[in-house]
Short mmCIF file of C-alpha atoms and ligand atoms in Angstrom, two decimals:
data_model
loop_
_atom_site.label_atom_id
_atom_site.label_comp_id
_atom_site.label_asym_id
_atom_site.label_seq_id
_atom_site.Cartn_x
_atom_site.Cartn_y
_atom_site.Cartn_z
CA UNK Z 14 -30.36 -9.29 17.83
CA UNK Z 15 -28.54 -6.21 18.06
CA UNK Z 16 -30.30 -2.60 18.55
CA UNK Z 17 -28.18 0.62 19.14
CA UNK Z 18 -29.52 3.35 22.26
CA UNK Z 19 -27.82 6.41 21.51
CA UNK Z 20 -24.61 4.99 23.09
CA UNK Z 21 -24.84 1.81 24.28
CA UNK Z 22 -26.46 -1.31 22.00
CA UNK Z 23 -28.04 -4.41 23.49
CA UNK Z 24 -27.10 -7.66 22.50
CA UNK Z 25 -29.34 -10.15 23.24
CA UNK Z 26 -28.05 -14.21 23.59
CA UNK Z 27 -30.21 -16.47 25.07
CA UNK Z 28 -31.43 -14.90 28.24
CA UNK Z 29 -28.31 -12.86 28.65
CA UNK Z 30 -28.48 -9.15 28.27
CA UNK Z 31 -25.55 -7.68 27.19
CA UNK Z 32 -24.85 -3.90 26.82
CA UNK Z 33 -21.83 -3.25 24.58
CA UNK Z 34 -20.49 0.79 24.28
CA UNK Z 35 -20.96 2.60 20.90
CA UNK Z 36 -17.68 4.59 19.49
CA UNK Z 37 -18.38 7.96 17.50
CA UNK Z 38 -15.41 9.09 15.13
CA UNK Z 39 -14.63 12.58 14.30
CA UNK Z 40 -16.87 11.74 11.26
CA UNK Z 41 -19.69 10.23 12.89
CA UNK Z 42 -18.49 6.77 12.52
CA UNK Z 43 -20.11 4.46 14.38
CA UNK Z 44 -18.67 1.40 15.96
CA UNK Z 45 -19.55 -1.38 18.85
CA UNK Z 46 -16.71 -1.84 21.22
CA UNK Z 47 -16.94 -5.69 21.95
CA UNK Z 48 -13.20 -5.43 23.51
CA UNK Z 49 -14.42 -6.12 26.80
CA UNK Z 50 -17.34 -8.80 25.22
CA UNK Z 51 -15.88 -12.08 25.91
CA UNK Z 52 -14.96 -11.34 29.66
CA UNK Z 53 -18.70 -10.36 30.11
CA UNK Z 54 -20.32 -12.94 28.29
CA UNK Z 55 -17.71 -15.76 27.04
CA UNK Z 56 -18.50 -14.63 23.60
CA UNK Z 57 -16.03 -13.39 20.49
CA UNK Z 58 -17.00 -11.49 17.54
CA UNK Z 59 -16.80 -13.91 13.84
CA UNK Z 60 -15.19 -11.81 10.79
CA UNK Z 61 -13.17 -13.53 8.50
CA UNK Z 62 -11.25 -10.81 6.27
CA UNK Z 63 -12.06 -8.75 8.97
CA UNK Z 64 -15.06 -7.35 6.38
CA UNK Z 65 -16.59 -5.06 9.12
CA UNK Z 66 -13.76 -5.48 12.07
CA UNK Z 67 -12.30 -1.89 13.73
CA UNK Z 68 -8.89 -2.96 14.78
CA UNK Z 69 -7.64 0.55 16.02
CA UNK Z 70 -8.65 4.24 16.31
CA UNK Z 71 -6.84 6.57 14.27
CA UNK Z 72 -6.38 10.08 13.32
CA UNK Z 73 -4.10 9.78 9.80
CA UNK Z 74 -6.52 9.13 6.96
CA UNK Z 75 -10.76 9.35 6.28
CA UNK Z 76 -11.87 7.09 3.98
CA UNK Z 77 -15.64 7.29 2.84
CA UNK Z 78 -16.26 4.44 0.40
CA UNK Z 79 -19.23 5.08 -0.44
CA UNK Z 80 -18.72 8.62 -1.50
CA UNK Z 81 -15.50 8.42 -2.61
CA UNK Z 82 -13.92 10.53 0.09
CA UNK Z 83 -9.96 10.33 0.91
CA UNK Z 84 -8.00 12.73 3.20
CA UNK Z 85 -5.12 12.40 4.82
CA UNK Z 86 -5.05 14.26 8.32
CA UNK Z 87 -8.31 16.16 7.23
CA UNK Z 88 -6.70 16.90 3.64
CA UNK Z 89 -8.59 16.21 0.49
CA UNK Z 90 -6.16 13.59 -1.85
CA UNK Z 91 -7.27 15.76 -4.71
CA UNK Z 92 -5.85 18.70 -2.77
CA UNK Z 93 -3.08 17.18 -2.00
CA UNK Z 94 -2.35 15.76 -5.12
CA UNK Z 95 -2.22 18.90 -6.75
CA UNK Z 96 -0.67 21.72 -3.98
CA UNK Z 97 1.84 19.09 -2.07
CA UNK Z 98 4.87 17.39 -3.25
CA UNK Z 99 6.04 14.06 -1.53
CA UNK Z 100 8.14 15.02 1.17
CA UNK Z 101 5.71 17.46 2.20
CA UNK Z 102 2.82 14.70 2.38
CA UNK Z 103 4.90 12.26 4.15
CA UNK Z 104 6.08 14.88 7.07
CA UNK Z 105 2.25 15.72 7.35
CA UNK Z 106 0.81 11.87 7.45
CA UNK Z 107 4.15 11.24 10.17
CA UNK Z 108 4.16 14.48 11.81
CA UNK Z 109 0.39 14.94 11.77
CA UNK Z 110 0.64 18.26 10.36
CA UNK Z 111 1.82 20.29 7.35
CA UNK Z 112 5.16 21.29 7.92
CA UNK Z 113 6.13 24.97 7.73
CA UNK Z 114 8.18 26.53 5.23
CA UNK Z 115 11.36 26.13 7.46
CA UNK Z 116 10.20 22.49 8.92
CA UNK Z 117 10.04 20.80 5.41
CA UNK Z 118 13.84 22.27 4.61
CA UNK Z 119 14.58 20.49 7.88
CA UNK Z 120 12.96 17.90 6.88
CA UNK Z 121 14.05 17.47 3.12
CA UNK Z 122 17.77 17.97 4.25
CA UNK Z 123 17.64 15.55 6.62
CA UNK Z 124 16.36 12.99 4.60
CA UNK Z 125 18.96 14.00 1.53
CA UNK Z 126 22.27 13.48 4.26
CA UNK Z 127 20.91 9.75 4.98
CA UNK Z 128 20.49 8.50 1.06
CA UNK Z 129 23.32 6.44 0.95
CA UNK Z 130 23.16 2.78 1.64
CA UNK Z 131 26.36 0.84 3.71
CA UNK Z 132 28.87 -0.33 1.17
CA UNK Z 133 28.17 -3.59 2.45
CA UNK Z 134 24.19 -3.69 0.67
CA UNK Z 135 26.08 -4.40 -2.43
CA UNK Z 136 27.21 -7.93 -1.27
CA UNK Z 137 23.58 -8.95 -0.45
CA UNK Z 138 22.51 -7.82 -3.79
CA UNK Z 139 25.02 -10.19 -5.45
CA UNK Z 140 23.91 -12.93 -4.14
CA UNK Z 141 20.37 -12.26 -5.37
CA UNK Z 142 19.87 -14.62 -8.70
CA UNK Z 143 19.62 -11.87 -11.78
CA UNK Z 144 16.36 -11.63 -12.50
CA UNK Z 145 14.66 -12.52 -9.57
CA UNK Z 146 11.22 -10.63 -8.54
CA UNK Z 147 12.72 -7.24 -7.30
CA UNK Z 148 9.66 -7.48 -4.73
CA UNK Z 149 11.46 -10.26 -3.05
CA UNK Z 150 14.59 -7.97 -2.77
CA UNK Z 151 13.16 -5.38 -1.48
CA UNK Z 152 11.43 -6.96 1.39
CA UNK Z 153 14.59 -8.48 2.16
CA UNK Z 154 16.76 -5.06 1.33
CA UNK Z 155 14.41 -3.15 4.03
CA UNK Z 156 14.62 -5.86 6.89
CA UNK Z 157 18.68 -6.32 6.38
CA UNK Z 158 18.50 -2.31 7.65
CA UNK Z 159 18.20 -3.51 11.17
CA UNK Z 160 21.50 -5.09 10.56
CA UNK Z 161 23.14 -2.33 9.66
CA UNK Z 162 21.37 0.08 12.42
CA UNK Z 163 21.37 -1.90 15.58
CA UNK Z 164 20.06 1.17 17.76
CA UNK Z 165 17.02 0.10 15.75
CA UNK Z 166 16.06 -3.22 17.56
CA UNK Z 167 15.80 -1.53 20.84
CA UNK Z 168 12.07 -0.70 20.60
CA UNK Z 169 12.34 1.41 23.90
CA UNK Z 170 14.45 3.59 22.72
CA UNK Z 171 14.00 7.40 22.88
CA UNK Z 172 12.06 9.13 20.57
CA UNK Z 173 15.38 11.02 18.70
CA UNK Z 174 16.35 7.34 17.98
CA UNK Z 175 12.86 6.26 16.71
CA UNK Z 176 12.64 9.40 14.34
CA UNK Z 177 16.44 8.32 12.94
CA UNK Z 178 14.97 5.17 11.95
CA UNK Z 179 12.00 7.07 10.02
CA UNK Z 180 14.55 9.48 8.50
CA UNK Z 181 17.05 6.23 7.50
CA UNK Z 182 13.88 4.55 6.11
CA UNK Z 183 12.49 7.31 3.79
CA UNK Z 184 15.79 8.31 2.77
CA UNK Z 185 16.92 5.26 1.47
CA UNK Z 186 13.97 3.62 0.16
CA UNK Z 187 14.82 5.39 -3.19
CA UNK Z 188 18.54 4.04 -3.16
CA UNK Z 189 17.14 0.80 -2.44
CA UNK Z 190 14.64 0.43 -5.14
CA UNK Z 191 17.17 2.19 -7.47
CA UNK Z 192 19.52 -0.52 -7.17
CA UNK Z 193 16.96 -3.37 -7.51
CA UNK Z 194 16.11 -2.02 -10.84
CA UNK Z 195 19.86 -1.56 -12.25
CA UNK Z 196 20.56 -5.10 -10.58
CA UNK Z 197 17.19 -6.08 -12.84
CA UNK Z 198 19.13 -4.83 -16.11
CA UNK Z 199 22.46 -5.73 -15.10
CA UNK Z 200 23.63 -2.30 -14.98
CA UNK Z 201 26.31 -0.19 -12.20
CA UNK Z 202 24.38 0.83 -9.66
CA UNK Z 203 24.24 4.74 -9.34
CA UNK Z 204 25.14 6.47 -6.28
CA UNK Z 205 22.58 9.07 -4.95
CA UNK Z 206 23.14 12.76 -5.92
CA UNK Z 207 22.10 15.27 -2.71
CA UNK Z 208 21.81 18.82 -5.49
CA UNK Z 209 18.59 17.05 -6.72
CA UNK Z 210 15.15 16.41 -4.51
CA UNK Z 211 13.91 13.46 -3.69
CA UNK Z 212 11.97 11.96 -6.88
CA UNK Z 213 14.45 13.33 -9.16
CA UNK Z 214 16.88 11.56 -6.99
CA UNK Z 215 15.03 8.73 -7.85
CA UNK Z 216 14.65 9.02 -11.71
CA UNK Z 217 18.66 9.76 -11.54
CA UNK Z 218 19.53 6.64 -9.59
CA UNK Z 219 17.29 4.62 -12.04
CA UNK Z 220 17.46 5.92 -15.21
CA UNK Z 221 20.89 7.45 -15.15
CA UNK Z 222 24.07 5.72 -15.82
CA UNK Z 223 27.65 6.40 -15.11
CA UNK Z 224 28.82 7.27 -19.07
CA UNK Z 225 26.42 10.79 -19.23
CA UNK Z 226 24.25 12.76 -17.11
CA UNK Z 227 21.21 12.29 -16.70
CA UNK Z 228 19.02 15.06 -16.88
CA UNK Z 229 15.19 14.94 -15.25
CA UNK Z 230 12.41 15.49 -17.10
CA UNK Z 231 9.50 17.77 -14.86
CA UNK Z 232 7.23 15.85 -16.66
CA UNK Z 233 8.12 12.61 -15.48
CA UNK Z 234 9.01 14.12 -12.06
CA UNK Z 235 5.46 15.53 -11.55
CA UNK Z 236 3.62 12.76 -12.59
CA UNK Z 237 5.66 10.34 -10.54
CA UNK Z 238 5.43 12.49 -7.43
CA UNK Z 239 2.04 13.00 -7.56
CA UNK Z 240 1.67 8.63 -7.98
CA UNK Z 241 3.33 8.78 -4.84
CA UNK Z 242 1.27 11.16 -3.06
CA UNK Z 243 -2.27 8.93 -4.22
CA UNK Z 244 -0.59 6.06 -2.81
CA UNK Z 245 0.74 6.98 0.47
CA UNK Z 246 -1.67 5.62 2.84
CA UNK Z 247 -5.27 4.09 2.86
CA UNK Z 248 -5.70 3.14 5.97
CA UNK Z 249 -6.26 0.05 7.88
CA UNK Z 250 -5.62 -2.19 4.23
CA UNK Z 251 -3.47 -5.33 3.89
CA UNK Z 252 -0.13 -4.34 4.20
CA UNK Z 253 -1.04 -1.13 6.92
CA UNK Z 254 -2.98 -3.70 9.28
CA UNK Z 255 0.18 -6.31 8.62
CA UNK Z 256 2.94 -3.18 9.37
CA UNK Z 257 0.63 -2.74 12.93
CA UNK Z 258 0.14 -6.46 13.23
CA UNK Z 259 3.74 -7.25 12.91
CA UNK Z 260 5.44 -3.79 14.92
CA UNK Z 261 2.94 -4.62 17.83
CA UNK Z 262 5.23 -7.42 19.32
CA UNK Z 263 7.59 -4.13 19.10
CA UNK Z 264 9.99 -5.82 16.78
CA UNK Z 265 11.91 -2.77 15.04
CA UNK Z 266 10.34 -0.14 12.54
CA UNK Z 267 11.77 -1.76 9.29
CA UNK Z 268 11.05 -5.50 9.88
CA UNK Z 269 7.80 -3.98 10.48
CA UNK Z 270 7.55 -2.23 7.25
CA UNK Z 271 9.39 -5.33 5.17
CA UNK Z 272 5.99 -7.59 6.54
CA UNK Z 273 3.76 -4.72 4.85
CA UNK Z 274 5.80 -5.06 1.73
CA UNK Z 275 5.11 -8.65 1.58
CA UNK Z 276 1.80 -8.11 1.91
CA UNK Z 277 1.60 -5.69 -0.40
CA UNK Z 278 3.16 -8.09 -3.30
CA UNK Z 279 -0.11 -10.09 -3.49
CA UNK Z 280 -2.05 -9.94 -6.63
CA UNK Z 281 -5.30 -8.70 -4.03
CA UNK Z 282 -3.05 -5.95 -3.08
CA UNK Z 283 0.01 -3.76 -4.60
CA UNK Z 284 0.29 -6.72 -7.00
CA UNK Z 285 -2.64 -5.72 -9.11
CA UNK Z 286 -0.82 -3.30 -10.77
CA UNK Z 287 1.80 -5.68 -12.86
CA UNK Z 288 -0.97 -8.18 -13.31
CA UNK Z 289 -3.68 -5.32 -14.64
CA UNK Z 290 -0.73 -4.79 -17.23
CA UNK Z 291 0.14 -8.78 -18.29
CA UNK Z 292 -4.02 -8.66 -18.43
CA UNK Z 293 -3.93 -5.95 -20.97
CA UNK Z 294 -1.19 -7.64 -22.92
CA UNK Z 295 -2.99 -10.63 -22.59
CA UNK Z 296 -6.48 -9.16 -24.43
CA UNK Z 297 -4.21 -7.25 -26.58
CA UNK Z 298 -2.63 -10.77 -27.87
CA UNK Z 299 -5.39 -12.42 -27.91
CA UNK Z 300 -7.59 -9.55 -30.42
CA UNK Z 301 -8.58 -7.02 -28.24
CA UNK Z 302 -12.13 -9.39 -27.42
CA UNK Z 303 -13.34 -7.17 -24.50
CA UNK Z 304 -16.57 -9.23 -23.90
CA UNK Z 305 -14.63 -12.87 -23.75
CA UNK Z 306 -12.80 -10.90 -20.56
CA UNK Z 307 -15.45 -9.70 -18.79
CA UNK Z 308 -17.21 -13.05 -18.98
CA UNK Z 309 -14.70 -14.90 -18.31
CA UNK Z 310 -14.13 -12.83 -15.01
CA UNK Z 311 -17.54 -13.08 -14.09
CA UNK Z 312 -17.79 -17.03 -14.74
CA UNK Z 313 -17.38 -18.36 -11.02
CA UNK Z 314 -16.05 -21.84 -12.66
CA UNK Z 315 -12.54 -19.42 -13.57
CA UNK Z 316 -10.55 -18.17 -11.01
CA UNK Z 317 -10.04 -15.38 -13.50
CA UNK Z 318 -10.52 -11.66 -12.31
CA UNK Z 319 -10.39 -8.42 -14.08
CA UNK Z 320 -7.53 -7.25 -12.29
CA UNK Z 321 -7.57 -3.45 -11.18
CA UNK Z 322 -11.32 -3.92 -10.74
CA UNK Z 323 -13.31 -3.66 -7.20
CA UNK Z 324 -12.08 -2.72 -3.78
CA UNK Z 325 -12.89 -3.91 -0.47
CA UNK Z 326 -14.27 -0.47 0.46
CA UNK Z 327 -14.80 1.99 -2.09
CA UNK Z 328 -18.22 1.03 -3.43
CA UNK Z 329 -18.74 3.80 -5.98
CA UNK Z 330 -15.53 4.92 -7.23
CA UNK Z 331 -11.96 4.93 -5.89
CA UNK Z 332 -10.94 8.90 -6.22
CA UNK Z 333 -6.95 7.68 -6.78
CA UNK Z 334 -8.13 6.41 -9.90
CA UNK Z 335 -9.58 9.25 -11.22
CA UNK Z 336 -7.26 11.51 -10.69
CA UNK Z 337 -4.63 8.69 -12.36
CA UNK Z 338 -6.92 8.35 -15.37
CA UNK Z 339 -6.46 11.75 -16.35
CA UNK Z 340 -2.73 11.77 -15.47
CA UNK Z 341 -2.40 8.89 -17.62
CA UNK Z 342 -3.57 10.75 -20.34
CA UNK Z 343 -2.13 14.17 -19.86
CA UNK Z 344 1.33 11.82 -19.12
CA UNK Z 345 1.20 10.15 -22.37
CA UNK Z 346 0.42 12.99 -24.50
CA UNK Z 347 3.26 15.04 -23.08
CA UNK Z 348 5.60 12.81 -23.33
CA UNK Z 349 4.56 11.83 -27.08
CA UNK Z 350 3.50 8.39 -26.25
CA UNK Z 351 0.53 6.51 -27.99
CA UNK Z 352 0.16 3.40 -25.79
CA UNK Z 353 -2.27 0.75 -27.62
CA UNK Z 354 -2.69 -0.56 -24.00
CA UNK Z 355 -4.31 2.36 -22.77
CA UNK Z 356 -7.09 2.20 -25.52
CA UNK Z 357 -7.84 -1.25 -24.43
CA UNK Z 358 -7.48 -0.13 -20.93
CA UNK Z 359 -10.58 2.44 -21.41
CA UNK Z 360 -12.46 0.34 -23.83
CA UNK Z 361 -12.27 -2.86 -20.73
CA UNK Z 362 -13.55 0.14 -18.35
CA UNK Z 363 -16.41 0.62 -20.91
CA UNK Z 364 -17.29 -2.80 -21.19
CA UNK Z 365 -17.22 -3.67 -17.53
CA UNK Z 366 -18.76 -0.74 -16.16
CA UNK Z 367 -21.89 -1.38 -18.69
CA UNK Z 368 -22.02 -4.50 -17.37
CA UNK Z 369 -24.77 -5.67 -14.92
CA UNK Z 370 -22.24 -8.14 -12.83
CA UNK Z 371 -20.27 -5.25 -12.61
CA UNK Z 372 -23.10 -2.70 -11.75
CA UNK Z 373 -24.81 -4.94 -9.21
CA UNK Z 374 -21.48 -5.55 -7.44
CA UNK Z 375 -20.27 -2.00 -7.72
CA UNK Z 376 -17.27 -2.83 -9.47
CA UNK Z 377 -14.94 0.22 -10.42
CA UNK Z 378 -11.55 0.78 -11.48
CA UNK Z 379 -9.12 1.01 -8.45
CA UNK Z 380 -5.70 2.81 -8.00
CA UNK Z 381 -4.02 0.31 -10.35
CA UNK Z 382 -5.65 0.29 -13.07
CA UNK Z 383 -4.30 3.18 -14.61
CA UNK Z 384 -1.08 3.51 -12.85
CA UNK Z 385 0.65 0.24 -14.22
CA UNK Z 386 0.63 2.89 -18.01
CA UNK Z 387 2.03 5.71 -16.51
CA UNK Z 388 4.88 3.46 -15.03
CA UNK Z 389 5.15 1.69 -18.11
CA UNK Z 390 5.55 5.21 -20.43
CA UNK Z 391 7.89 6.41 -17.83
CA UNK Z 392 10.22 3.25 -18.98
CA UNK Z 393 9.95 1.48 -15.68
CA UNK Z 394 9.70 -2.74 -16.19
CA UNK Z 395 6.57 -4.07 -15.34
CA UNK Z 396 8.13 -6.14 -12.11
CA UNK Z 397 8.73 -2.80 -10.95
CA UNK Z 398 5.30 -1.51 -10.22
CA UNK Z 399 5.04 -2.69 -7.35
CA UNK Z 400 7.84 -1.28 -5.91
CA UNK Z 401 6.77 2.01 -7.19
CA UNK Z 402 3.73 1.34 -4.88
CA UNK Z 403 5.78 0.44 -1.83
CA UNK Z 404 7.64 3.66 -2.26
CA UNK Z 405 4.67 5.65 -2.24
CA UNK Z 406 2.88 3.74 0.76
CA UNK Z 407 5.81 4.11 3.21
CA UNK Z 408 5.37 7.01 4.51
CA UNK Z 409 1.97 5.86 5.32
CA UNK Z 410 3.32 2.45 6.98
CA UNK Z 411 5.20 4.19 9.49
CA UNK Z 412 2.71 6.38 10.83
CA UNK Z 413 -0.12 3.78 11.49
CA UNK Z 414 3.38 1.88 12.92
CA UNK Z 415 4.32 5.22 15.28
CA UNK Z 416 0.71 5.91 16.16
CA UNK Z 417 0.16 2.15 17.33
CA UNK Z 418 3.45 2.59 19.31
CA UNK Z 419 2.57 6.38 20.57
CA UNK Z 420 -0.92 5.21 22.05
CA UNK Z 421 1.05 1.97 23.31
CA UNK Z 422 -1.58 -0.45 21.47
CA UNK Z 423 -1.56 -3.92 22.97
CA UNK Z 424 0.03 -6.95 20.64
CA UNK Z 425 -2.26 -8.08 17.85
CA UNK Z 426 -4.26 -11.00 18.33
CA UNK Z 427 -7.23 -12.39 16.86
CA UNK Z 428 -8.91 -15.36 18.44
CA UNK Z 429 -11.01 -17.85 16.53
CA UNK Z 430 -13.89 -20.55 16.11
CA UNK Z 431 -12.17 -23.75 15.90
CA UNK Z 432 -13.69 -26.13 13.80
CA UNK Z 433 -11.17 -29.36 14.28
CA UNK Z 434 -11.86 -32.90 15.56
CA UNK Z 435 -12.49 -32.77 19.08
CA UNK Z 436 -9.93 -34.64 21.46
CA UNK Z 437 -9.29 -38.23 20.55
CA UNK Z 438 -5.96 -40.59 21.80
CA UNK Z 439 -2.95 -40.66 19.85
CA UNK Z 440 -3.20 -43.83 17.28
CA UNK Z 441 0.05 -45.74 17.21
CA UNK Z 442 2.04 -46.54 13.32
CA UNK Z 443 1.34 -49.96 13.52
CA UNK Z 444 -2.70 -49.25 13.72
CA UNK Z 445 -2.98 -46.58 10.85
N1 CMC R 512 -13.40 -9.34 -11.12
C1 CMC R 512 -14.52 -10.11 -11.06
N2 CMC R 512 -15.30 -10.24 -9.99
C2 CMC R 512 -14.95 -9.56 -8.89
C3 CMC R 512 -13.81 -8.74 -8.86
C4 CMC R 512 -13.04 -8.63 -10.03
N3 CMC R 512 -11.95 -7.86 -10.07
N4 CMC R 512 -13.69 -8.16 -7.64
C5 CMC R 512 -14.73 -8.63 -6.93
N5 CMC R 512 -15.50 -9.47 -7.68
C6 CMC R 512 -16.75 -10.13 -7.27
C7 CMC R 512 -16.49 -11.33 -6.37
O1 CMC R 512 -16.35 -12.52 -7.12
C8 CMC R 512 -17.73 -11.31 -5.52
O2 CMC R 512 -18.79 -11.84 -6.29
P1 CMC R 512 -19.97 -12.70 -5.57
O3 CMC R 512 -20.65 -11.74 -4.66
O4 CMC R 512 -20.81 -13.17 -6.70
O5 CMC R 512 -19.29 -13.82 -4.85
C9 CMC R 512 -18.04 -9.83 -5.33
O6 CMC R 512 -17.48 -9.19 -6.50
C10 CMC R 512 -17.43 -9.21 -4.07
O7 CMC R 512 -16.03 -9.49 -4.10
P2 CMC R 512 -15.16 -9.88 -2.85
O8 CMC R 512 -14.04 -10.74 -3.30
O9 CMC R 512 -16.06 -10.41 -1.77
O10 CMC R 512 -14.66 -8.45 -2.41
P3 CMC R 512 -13.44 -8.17 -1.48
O11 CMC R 512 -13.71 -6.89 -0.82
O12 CMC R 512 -13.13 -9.36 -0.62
O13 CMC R 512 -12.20 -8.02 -2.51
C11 CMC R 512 -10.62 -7.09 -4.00
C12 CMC R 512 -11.70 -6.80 -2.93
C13 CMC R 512 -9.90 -5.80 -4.34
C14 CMC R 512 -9.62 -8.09 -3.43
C15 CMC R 512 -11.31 -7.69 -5.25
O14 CMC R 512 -12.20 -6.75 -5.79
C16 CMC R 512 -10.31 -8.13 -6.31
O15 CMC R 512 -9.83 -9.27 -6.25
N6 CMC R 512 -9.96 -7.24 -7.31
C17 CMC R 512 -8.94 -7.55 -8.28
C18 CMC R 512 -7.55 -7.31 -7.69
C19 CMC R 512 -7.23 -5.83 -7.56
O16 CMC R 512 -7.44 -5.04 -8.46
N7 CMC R 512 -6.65 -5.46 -6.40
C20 CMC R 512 -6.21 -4.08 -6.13
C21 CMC R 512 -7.06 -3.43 -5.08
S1 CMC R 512 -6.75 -1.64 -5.00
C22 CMC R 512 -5.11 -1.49 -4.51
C23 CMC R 512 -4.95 -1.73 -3.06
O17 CMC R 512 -5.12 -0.81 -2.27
O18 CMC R 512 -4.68 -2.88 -2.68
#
């Protein structure tokens, strides 16, 4: 039994007594610090999924589930979304605050004189089978850095060294997802152009090709920025608590950040966003039968799920997706589109959110639900999406990865409750 005294709570095991210290965020978050638990009583805490687990402090983003609350470094995400571009948000969630006017032209030029990649990226792209998940290649893309900057590996290195690996990291992230895509279509890869800023930069290297120029459309740029800016951190999720995980045996910054992108492939994860997109295809095909969806999702016999549906902590509704909703929308009807997924999309919202599984589980569209048909208008392949996410999350990545090294956090971890036979003698082949 646990009760909480203003800021101590009394755990009671047996006759054992044990007080355990109450943490207070900046918010008013609450939480028992059971760090020094086991050495005191012989006990460790049990949360598989780490449903309820604090693994760190941290001042970068507020997430209220419940209300639908997102800031990074106090700032609303609707704010944000709409006043900042990119750059700016990524020097804030690194720096921890906004830049000036003359700090983000530091910063922006910085980042545009490291774009290019090493000649030498282009041989471990060949070898990559055409066609392969450009996922795979990216993980592998942003871990082969460390080859190419060796100053990297020393994790003790001063902090001018440290913020070149940032720089090299954001500023090349585009290049590298770039040529993944052109490698995707079998097309010349296109060589970063420094005049333009750093989505356009983007939408050149992808969408441009070497026989005409390539000129950006706002529209496209906006939109796309503003995708980035909803996705560039959520705090301690999947991929963030891998990127800490992983950096806190101080192995460098981007074989840190290449575990988070593996992370983030997973359906669960940055995944969802191709899958919600084969799902809509899928009801499309198959007659546009909302119901026979939903139910099959909810029947616990299929391992079915309505993918872009439910999140781990927002319980009411995940802001990100409303603000992508109506980008979707505004999106599409700028750029002339009429996507028959996107009426399925809101008719399966309908459906689902009408639905008492859904309502008693407070089930709502997440991030991906909509994003997956603004990528899709904007002519990127659906294999792609996920990338798109992993370019908007970096920035995020490597400031839970600085902050974890700044406050020196110990390595990660976790202990368990083992559950195997207990000791028994080794049984020889010829009694098997
Ligand atoms: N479709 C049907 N049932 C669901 C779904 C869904 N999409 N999501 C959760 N449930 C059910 C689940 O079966 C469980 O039911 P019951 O209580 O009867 O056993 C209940 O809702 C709670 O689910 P959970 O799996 O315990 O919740 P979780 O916090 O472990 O999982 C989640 C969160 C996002 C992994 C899960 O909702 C899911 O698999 N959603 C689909 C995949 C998806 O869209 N992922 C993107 C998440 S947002 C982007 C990001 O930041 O990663």
């Amino acid at each position: 039994m646990i009760e909480t005294m203003s800021d101590t709570a009394h755990l009671n095991v047996g006759d054992q007594n044990i007080e355990i210290p109450v943490i207070t965020g900046t918010e008013g978050e609450k939480a028992l610090d059971i760090s020094k638990l086991r050495n005191s009583s012989g006990l460790i805490t049990y949360d598989v999924g780490y449903k309820n687990t604090g693994a760190t402090t941290s001042a970068i983003t507020f997430l209220n589930g419940e209300e639908g609350i997102l800031r990074y470094r106090g700032y609303s995400i609707e704010d944000l979304a709409e006043k900042a571009d990119f750059l700016e948000v990524s020097y804030l969630l690194v720096n921890g605050e906004l830049p000036s006017k003359d700090d983000l032209e530091k910063f922006k030029k910085k980042i545009t004189m490291h774009t290019l990649l090493h000649e030498d990226t282009k041989n471990i792209f060949e070898a990559y089978p055409t066609g392969s998940h450009p996922m795979g290649q990216l993980m592998a893309m942003i871990s082969s850095l460390s080859s190419f900057y060796p100053g990297s590996l020393n994790p003790y290195r001063e902090n001018d060294e440290r913020m070149l690996s940032i720089i090299r990291l954001i500023a090349k992230m585009p290049t590298m997802c770039a040529m993944i895509y052109k490698k995707q279509m079998g097309h010349p890869v296109m060589y970063p152009k420094n005049s333009l800023d750093y989505v356009e930069n983007y939408l050149h290297m992808t969408f441009g090709n070497v026989t005409e120029e390539y000129e950006v459309d706002r529209t496209i740029a906006d939109a796309l920025d503003k995708l980035l800016i909803l996705h560039a951190d959520h705090e301690q999720n999947c991929s963030t608590s891998t990127v800490r995980i992983v950096g806190s045996s101080h192995v460098n910054l981007y074989a840190a950040v290449s575990a988070g992108v593996a992370a983030l492939w997973g359906p669960l994860h940055g995944g969802a966003n191709q899958k919600v997109i084969e799902m809509l295809e899928a009801i499309k095909a198959d007659g546009g039968n909302y119901q026979k969806w939903v139910d099959k999702a909810k029947d616990k016999n299929d391992p079915f799920r309505l993918m872009g549906f439910g999140h781990r902590v927002y319980k009411n509704f995940d802001p990100r997706a409303n603000i992508i909703k109506d980008s979707a929308d505004k999106v599409l009807a700028k750029i002339g589109i009429h996507d028959p997924i996107l009426d399925i999309a809101k008719k399966l919202e309908e459906t689902a959110l009408n639905d008492d599984y859904f309502k008693e589980r407070k089930l709502f569209p997440n991030v991906d639900f909509y994003s997956g048909i603004i990528y899709r208008a904007m002519g990127f392949p659906t294999e792609m999406f996920t990338v798109l996410f992993a370019l908007g999350r970096l920035p995020g990545w490597i400031a839970q990865w600085k902050e974890m090294r700044d406050e020196q956090q110990p390595i990660g971890r976790p202990r368990q409750v083992y559950t195997g036979s207990q000791s028994r003698d080794f049984v020889p082949m010829e009694n098997r």
